[in-house]
GROMACS .gro file of C-alpha atoms in nm:
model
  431
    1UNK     CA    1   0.000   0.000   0.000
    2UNK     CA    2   0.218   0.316  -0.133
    3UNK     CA    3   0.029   0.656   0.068
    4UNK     CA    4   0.126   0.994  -0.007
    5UNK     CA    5   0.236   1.165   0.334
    6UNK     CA    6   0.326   1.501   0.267
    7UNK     CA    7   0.441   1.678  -0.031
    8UNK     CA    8   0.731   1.472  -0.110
    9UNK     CA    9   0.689   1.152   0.092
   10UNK     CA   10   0.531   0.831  -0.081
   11UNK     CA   11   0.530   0.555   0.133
   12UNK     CA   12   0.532   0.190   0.115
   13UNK     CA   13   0.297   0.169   0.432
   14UNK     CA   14   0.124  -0.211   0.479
   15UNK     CA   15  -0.238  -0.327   0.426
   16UNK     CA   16  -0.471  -0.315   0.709
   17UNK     CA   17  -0.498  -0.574   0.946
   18UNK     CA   18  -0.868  -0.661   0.958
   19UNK     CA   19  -1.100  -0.953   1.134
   20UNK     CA   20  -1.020  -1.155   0.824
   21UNK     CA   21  -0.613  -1.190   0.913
   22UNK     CA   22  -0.725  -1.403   1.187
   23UNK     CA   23  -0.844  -1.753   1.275
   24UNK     CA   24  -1.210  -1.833   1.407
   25UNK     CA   25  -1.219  -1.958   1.703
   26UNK     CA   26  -1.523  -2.082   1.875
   27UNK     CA   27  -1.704  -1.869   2.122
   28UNK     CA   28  -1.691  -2.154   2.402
   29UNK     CA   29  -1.388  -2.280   2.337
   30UNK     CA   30  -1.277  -1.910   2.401
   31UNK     CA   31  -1.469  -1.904   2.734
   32UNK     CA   32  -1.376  -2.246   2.838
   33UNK     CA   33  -0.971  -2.183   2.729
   34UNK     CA   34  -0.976  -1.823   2.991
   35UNK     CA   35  -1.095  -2.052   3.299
   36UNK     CA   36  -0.751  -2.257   3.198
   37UNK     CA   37  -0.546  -1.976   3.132
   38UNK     CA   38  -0.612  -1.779   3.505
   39UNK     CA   39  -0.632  -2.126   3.666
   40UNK     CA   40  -0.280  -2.266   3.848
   41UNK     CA   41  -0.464  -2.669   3.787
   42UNK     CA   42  -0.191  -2.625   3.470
   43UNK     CA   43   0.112  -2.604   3.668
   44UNK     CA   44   0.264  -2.910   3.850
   45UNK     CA   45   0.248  -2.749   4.208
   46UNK     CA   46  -0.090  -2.592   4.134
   47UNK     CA   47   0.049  -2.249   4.230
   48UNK     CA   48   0.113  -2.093   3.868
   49UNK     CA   49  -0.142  -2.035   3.568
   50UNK     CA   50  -0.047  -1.933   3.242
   51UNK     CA   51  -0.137  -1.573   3.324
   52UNK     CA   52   0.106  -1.545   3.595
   53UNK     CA   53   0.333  -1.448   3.311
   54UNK     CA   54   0.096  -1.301   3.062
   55UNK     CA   55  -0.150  -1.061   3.258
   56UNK     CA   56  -0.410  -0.853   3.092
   57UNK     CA   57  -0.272  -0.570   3.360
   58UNK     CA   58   0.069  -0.610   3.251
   59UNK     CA   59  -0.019  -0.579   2.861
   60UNK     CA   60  -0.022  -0.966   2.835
   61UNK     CA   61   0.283  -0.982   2.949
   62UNK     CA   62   0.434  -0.943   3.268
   63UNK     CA   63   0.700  -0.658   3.319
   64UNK     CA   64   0.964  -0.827   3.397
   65UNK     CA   65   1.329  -0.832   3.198
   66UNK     CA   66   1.350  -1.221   3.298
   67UNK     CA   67   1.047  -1.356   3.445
   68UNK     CA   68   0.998  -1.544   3.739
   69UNK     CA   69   0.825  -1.878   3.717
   70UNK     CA   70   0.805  -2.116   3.943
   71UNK     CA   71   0.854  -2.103   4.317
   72UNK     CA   72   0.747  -1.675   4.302
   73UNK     CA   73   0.494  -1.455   4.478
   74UNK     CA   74   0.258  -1.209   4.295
   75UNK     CA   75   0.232  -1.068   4.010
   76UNK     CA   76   0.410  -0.823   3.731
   77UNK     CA   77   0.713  -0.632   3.810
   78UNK     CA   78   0.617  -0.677   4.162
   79UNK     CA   79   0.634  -1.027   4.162
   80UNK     CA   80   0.942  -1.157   4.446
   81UNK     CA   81   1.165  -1.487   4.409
   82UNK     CA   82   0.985  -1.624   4.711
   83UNK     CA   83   1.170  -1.803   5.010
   84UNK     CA   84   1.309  -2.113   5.169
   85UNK     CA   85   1.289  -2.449   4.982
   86UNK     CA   86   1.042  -2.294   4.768
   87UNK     CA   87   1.181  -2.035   4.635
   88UNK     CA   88   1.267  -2.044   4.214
   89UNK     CA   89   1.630  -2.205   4.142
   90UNK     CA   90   1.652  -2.023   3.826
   91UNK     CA   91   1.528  -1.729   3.615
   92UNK     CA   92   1.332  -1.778   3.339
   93UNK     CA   93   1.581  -1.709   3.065
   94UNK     CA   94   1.395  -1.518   2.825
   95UNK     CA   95   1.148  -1.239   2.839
   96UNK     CA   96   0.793  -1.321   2.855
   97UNK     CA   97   0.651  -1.170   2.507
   98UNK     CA   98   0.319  -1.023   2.463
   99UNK     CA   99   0.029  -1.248   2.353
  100UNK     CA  100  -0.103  -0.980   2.049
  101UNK     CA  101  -0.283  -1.082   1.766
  102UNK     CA  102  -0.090  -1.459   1.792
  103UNK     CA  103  -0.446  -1.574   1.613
  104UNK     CA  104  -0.329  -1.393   1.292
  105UNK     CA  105  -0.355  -1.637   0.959
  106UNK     CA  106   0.029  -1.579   0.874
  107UNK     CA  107   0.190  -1.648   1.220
  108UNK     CA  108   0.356  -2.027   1.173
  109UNK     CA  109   0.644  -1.977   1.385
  110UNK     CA  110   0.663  -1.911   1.764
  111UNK     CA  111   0.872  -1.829   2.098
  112UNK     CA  112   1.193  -1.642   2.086
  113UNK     CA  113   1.394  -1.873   1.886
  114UNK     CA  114   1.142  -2.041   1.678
  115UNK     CA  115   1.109  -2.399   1.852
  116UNK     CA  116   0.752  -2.431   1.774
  117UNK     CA  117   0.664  -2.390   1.409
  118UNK     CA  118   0.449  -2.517   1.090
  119UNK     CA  119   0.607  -2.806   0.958
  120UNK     CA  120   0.607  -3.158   0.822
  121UNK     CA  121   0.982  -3.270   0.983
  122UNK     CA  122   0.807  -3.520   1.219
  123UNK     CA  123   0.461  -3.583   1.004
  124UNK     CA  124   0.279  -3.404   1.285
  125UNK     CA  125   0.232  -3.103   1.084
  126UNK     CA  126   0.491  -2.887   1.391
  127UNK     CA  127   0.831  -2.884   1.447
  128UNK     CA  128   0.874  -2.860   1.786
  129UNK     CA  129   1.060  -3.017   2.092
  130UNK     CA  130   0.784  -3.274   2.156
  131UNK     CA  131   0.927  -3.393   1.816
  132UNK     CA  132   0.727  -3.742   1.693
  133UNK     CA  133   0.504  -3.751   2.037
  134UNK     CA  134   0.353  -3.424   1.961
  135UNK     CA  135  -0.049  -3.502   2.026
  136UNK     CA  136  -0.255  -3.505   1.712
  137UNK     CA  137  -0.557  -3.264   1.639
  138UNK     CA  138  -0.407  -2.951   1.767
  139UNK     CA  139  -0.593  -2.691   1.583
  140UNK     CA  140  -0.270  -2.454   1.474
  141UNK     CA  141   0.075  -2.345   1.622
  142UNK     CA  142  -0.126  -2.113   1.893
  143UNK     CA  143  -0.247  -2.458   2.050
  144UNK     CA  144   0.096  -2.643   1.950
  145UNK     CA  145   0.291  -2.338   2.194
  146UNK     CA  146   0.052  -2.367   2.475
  147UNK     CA  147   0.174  -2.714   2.586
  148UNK     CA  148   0.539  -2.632   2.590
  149UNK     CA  149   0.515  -2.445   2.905
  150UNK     CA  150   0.338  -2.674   3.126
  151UNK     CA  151   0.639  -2.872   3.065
  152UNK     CA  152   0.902  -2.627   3.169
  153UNK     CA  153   1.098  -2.728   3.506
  154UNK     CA  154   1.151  -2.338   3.614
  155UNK     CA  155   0.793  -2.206   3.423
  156UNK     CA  156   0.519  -2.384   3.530
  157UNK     CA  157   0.621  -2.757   3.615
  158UNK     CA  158   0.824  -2.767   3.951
  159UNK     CA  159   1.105  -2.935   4.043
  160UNK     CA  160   1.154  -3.356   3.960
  161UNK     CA  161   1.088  -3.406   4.387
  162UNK     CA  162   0.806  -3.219   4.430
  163UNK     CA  163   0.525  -3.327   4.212
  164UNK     CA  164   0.433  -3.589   3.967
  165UNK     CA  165   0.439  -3.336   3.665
  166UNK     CA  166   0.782  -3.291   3.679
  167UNK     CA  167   0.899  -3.582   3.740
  168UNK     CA  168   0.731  -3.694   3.423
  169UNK     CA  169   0.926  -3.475   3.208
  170UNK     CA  170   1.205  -3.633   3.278
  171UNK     CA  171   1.096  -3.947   3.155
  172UNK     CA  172   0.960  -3.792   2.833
  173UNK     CA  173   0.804  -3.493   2.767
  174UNK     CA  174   0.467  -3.646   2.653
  175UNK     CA  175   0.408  -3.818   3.002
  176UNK     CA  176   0.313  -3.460   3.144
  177UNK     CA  177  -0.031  -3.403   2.951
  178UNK     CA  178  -0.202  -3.715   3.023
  179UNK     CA  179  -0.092  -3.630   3.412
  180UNK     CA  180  -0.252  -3.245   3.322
  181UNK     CA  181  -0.561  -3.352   3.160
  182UNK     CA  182  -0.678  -3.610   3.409
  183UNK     CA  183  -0.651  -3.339   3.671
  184UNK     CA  184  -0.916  -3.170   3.478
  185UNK     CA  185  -1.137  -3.362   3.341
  186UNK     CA  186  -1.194  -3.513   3.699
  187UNK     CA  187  -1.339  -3.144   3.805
  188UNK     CA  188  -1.682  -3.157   3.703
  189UNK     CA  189  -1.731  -2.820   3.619
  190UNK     CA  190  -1.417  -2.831   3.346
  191UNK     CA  191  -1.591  -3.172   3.269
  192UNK     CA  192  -1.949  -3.022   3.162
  193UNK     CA  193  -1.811  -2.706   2.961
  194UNK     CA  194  -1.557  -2.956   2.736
  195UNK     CA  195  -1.857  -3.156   2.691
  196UNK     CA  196  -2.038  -2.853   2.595
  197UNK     CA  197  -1.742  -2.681   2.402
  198UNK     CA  198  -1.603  -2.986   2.167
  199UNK     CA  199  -1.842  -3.174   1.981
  200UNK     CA  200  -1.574  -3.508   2.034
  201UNK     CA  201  -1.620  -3.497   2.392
  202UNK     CA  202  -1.950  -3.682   2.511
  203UNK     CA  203  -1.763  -3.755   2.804
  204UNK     CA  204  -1.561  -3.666   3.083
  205UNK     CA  205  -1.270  -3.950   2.974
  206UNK     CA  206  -1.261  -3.816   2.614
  207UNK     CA  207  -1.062  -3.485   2.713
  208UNK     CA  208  -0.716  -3.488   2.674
  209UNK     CA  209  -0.471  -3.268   2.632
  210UNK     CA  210  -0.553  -3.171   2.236
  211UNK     CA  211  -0.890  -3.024   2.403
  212UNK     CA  212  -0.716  -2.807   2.678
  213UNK     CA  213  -0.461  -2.643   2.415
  214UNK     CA  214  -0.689  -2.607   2.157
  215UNK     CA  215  -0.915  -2.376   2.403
  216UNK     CA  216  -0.631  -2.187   2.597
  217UNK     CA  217  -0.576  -2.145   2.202
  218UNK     CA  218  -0.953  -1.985   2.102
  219UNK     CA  219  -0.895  -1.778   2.413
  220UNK     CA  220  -0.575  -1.609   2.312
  221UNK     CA  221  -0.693  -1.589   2.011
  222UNK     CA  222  -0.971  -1.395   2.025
  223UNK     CA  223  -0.890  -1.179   2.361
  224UNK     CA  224  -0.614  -0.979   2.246
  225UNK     CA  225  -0.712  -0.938   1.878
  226UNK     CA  226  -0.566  -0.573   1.839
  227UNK     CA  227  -0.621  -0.355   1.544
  228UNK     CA  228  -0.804  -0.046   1.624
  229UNK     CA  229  -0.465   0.170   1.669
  230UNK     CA  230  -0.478   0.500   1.590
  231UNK     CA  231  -0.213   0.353   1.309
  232UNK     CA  232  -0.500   0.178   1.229
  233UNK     CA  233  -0.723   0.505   1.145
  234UNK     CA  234  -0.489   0.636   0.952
  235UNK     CA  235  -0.488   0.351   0.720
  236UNK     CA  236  -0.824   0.366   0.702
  237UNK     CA  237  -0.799   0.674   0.580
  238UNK     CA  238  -0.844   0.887   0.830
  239UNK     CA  239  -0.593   1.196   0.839
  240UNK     CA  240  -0.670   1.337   1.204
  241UNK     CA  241  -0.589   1.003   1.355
  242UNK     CA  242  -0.188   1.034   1.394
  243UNK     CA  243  -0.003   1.339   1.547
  244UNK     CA  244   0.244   1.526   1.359
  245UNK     CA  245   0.505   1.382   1.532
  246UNK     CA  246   0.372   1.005   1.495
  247UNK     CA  247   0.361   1.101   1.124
  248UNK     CA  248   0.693   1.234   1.129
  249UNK     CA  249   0.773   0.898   1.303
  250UNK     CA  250   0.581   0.689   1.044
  251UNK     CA  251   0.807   0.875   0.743
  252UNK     CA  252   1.153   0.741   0.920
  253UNK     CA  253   1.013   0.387   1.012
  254UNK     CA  254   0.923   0.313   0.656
  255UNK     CA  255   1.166   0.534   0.526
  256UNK     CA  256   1.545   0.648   0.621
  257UNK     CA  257   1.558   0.476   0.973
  258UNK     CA  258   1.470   0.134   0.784
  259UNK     CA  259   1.268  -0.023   1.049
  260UNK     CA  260   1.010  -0.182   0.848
  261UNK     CA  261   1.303  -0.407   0.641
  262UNK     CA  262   1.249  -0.644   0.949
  263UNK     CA  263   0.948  -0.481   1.059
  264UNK     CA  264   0.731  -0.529   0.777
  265UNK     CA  265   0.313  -0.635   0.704
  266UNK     CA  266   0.032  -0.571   0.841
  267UNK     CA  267   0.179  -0.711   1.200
  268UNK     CA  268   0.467  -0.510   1.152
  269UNK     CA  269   0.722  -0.818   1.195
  270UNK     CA  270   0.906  -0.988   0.895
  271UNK     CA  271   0.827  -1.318   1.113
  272UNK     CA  272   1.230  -1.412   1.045
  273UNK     CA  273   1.537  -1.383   1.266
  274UNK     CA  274   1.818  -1.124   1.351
  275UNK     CA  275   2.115  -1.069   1.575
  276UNK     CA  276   2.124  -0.734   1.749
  277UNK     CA  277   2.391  -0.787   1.992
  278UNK     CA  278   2.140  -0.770   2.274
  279UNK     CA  279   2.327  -0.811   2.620
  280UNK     CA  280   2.348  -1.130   2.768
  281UNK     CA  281   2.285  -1.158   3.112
  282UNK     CA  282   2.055  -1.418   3.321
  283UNK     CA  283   2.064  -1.805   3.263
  284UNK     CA  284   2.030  -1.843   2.908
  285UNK     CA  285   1.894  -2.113   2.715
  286UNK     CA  286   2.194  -2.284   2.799
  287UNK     CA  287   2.236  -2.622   2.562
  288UNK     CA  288   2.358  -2.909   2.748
  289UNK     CA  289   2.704  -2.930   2.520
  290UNK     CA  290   2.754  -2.565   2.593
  291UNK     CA  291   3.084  -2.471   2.769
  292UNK     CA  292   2.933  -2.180   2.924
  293UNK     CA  293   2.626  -2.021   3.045
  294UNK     CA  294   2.483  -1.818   2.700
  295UNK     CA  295   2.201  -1.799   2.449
  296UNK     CA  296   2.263  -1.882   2.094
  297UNK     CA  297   1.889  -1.792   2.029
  298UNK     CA  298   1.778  -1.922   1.670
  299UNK     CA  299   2.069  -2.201   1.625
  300UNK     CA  300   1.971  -2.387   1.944
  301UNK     CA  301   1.638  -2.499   1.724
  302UNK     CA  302   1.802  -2.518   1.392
  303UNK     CA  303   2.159  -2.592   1.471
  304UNK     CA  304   2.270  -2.407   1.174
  305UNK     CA  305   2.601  -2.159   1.253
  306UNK     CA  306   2.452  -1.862   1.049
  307UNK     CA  307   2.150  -1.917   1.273
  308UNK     CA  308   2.350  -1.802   1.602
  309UNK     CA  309   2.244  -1.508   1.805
  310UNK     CA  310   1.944  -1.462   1.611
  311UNK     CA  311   1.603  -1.407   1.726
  312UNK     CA  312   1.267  -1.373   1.620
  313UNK     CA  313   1.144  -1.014   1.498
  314UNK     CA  314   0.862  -0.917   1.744
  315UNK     CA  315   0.504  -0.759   1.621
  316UNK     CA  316   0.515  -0.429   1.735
  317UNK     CA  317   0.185  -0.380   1.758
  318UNK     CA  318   0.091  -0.248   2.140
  319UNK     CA  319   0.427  -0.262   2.200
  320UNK     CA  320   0.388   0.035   2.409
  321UNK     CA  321   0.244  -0.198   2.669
  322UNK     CA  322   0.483  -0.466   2.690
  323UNK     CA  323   0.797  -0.282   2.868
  324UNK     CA  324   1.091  -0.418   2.896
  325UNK     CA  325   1.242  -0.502   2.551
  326UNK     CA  326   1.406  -0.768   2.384
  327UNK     CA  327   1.442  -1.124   2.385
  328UNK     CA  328   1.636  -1.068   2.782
  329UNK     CA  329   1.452  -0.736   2.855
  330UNK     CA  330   1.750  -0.512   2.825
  331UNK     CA  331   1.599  -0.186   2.755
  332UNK     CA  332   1.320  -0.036   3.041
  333UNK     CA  333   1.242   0.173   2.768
  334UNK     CA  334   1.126   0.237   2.365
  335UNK     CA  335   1.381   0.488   2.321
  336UNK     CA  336   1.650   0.257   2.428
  337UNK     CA  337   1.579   0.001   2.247
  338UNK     CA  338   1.534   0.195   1.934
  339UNK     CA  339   1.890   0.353   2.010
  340UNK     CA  340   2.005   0.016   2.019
  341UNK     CA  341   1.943  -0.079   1.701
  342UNK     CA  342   2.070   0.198   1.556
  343UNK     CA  343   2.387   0.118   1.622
  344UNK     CA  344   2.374  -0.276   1.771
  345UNK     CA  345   2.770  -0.266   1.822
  346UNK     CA  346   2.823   0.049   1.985
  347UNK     CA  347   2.505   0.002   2.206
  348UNK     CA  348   2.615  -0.325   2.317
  349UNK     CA  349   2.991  -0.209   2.427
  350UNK     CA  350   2.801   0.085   2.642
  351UNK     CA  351   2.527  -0.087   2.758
  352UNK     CA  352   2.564  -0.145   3.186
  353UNK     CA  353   2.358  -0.398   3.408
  354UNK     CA  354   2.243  -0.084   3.604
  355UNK     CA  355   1.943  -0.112   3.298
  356UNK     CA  356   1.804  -0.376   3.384
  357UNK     CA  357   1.597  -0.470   3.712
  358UNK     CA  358   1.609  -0.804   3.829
  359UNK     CA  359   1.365  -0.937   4.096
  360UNK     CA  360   1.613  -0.974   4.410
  361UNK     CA  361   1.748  -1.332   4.445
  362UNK     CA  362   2.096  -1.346   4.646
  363UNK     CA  363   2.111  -1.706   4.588
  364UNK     CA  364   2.142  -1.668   4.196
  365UNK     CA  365   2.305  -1.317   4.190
  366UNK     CA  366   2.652  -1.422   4.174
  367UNK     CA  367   2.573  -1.579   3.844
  368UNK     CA  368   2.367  -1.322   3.685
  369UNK     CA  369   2.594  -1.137   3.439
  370UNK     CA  370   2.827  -1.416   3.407
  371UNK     CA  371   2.806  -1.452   3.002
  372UNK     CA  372   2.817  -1.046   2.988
  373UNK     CA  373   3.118  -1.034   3.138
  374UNK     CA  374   3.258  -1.308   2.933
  375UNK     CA  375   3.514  -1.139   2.675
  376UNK     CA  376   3.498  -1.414   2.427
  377UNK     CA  377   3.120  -1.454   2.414
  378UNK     CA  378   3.098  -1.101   2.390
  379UNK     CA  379   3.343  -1.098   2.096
  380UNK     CA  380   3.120  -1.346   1.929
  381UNK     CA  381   2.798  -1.155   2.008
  382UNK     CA  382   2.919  -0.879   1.841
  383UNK     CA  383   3.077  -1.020   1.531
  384UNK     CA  384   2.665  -1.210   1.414
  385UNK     CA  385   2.525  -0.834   1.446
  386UNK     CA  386   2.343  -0.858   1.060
  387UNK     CA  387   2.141  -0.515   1.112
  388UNK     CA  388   2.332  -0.223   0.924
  389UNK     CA  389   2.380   0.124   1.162
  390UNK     CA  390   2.154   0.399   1.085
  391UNK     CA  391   2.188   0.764   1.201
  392UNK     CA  392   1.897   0.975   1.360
  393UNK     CA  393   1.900   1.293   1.582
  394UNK     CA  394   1.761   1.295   1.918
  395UNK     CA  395   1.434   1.492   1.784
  396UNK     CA  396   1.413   1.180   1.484
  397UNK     CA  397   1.465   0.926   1.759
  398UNK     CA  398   1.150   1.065   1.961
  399UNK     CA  399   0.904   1.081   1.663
  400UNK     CA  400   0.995   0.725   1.584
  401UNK     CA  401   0.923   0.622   1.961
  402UNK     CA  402   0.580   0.837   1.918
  403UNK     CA  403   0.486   0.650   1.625
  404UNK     CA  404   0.559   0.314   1.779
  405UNK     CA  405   0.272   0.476   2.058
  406UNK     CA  406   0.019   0.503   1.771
  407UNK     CA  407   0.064   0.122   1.732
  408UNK     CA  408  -0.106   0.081   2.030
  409UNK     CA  409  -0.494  -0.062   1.991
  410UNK     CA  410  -0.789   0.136   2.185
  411UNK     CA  411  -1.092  -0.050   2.339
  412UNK     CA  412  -0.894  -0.380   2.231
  413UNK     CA  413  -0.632  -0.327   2.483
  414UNK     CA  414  -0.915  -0.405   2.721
  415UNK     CA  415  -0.955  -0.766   2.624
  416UNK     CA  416  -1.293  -0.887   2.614
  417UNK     CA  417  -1.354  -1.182   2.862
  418UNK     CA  418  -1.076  -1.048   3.124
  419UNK     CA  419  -1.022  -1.203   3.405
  420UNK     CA  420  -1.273  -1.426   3.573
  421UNK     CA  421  -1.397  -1.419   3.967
  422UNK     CA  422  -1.257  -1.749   4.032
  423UNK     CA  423  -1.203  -2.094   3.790
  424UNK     CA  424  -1.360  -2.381   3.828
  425UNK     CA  425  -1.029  -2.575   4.049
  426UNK     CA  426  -1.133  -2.336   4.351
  427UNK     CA  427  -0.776  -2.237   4.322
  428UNK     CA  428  -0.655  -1.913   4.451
  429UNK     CA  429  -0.576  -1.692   4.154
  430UNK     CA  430  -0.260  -1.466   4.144
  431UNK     CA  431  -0.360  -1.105   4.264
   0.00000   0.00000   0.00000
C-alpha cells in the first residue's frame, strides 16, 4: 500500500490488518480456554497459571526483563523470588513476550527462537521439541505453543521431587499431559463445559490434552485481537488520527531509519530472525554441550552456525504496553531500544547492568551477568550483528518512539472476557 504523506513523501505503508487476518475460534472454546489460562490446575504445584506471566494488567505480558516462574509470589514487576525451599532455582531465561494478535492467519512460527513452528519434519504437521510424540488434532501453532510451558521445570512444572508433573518430564516430555488432563477432566465443572465446548467430547474421559490447548488457544486468540490503533485510522484513511510527530515517526520507520526491512506487514514483523547484539545476562537457554552459560537464540532450534544469536522479529503492535524489551529485557524503555538498534555494536559495548531490574534473588546473583562479562562470548555476540547502523537525531529518535505509541490498539487493549472471579479448580488466583 504506497500513501502519499506530505508533499514529497510516498510511502510503502502495509495493508490493514482486519477480522479476516485471523483464525475463528469458537465462542466456548474461548470461554472455556480463559478458565484454563487464570487457573494454576496447569502447573505441576498448582500455584502458577499461564497468566502469571501473561497478565491482561501487565499488557499480556508481565514486566519483567527475565520472568519469574516457578517457586514466586505475585504478580508483574512486583512479583518476588519467594523463600526457603520454595523459592525459584533459576530465572526464566527469556522475556515473557506479549500475547497480540498470535491468532493472525500468517503467524507459523513461535517463541523467541522459533522452537515451535508449521512443519512436516516429524509428520505431525509442527516442528517442535515434543518432536514425533507431539499429540494429534491440535488446531494450529497457537495450540501447538501452549503445551510447551506446562512442561518447563523453572515455568510452570516444579522441580523432579516435588510433584508428579515434573517428574514426568524427565521421563519424556509427553508423560506430562495425560498427568494435566486427568486433573481436569476429573473437576466436574471443566468436565461439563468440554462436553459442551467440543463436539468429540461426550464424556468426561474423552478430554485430553488436544482439548485443553486447543481452548487456551480460542482464548488467546480472540482476547487480544488488536487492530483499532490510531495507526490503524490512519490507514483507514483517516488523516486526524496520527499526530504530527507520529507522522513524522511513520516517514523514518518506513523510510530512512529502515525499520520496516524487518518490521514489515500488516503485523509489523518480517516473522524471520536477527542478531542485534542484545546483552546477555541471566541463565540463558543454555544447551547441554555448551561450555558456558549463553544464548545462541535461533541455532539452538536449527543448529545451523549462520542461525546463532538470532532471534525472532517481534510484532510491534501495542508494543507500548509490553515494557521491557528484547528477547532478555534489556531496555526499560522504547527509546532505548530503538537507540540500540541503531547502532547494535556500539550500544552493546556501552550498555551497563544498572538497565536492567532483576527481581532480588541473592542465591542466583553471583551468576547473573556471568556470560556479559565473558570477553569471548561477547566478541562473538558482536561479530553475528546482521542489522546495518543507521543515524537519527535525538528529535528523529523521539518521533519514531511516538509512532511506535500510535501502534497501540484502543478499546482492544481491554480484552474482552478479562479475568474471571474465580475458575472452576477453587484455586486461589494470582492477585
Amino acid at each position: 500500500m504506497s500513501l502519499l504523506v506530505g508533499p514529497a513523501h510516498a510511502l510503502d505503508l502495509p495493508p490493514r490488518l482486519q477480522a479476516d487476518d485471523f483464525l475463528p475460534f469458537d465462542a466456548a472454546q474461548a470461554k472455556l480456554g480463559q478458565l484454563l489460562f487464570f487457573d494454576p490446575i496447569l502447573s505441576g504445584n498448582r500455584n502458577i497459571a499461564c497468566a502469571t506471566c501473561h497478565h491482561p494488567d501487565h499488557g499480556s505480558a508481565d514486566g519483567l526483563a527475565l520472568g519469574v516462574g516457578e517457586g514466586g509470589h505475585g504478580l508483574g514487576p512486583e512479583r518476588t523470588t519467594g523463600s526457603g525451599d520454595s523459592r525459584i532455582r533459576k530465572r526464566i531465561p527469556r522475556n515473557a513476550p506479549g500475547l497480540w494478535n498470535l491468532g493472525a492467519r500468517e503467524i507459523d512460527v513461535m517463541f523467541h527462537d522459533g522452537r515451535v513452528s508449521v512443519s512436516d519434519i516429524y509428520d505431525t504437521g509442527f516442528d517442535t521439541p515434543a518432536q514425533e510424540w507431539l499429540p494429534e488434532g491440535l488446531n494450529g501453532v497457537l495450540a501447538v505453543q501452549a503445551l510447551f510451558p506446562m512442561t518447563s521445570q523453572f515455568e510452570m512444572a516444579g522441580n523432579p521431587r516435588e510433584n508428579q508433573v515434573a517428574g514426568a518430564v524427565h521421563d519424556r516430555i509427553d508423560y506430562v499431559w495425560p498427568i494435566l488432563a486427568k486433573r481436569v477432566r476429573v473437576i466436574p465443572e471443566y468436565a461439563d463445559r468440554f462436553i459442551d465446548a467440543f463436539d468429540d467430547v461426550d464424556e468426561p474421559l474423552d478430554i485430553s490434552i488436544t482439548h485443553i490447548a486447543n481452548a487456551l488457544a480460542a482464548f488467546e486468540g480472540t482476547e487480544w485481537q488488536s487492530f483499532d490503533s490510531p495507526f490503524d485510522g490512519f490507514l483507514a484513511g483517516d488523516e486526524t488520527a496520527l499526530t504530527d510527530d507520529q507522522i513524522a515517526g511513520m516517514e523514518l520507520f518506513y523510510g530512512d531509519a529502515g525499520c520496516a526491512a524487518c518490521h514489515s506487514g500488516p503485523l509489523l514483523t518480517d516473522q524471520g530472525f536477527h542478531a542485534l547484539a542484545l546483552p546477555h545476562f541471566g541463565p540463558g537457554r543454555t544447551r547441554m554441550w555448551d561450555p558456558i552459560v549463553r544464548d545462541v537464540g535461533r541455532m539452538a532450534a536449527s543448529d545451523r552456525l549462520e542461525d546463532a544469536y538470532r532471534f525472532r522479529t517481534p510484532s510491534l503492535r501495542n508494543v507500548a504496553l509490553t515494557a521491557p524489551y528484547g528477547h532478555n529485557g534489556a531496555y526499560p524503555t522504547l527509546k532505548g531500544i530503538v537507540r540500540h538498534h541503531l547502532d547494535a555494536r556500539s550500544a552493546f559495548e556501552t550498555w551497563t547492568p544498572e538497565l536492567v531490574d532483576l527481581p532480588d534473588a541473592p542465591w542466583l546473583a553471583a551468576g547473573d551477568f556471568l556470560p556479559f562479562e565473558d570477553h569471548r562470548e561477547r566478541a562473538r555476540l558482536a561479530a553475528a550483528v546482521d542489522i546495518v547502523p543507521v543515524t537519527l537525531s535525538d528529535a528523529e529518535v523521539e518521533q519514531v518512539v511516538a509512532f511506535l505509541h500510535a501502534l497501540t490498539g484502543t478499546d482492544s487493549i481491554k480484552g474482552r472476557l478479562g479475568r474471571p472471579h474465580q475458575v472452576p479448580s477453587g484455586l486461589e488466583m494470582d492477585e
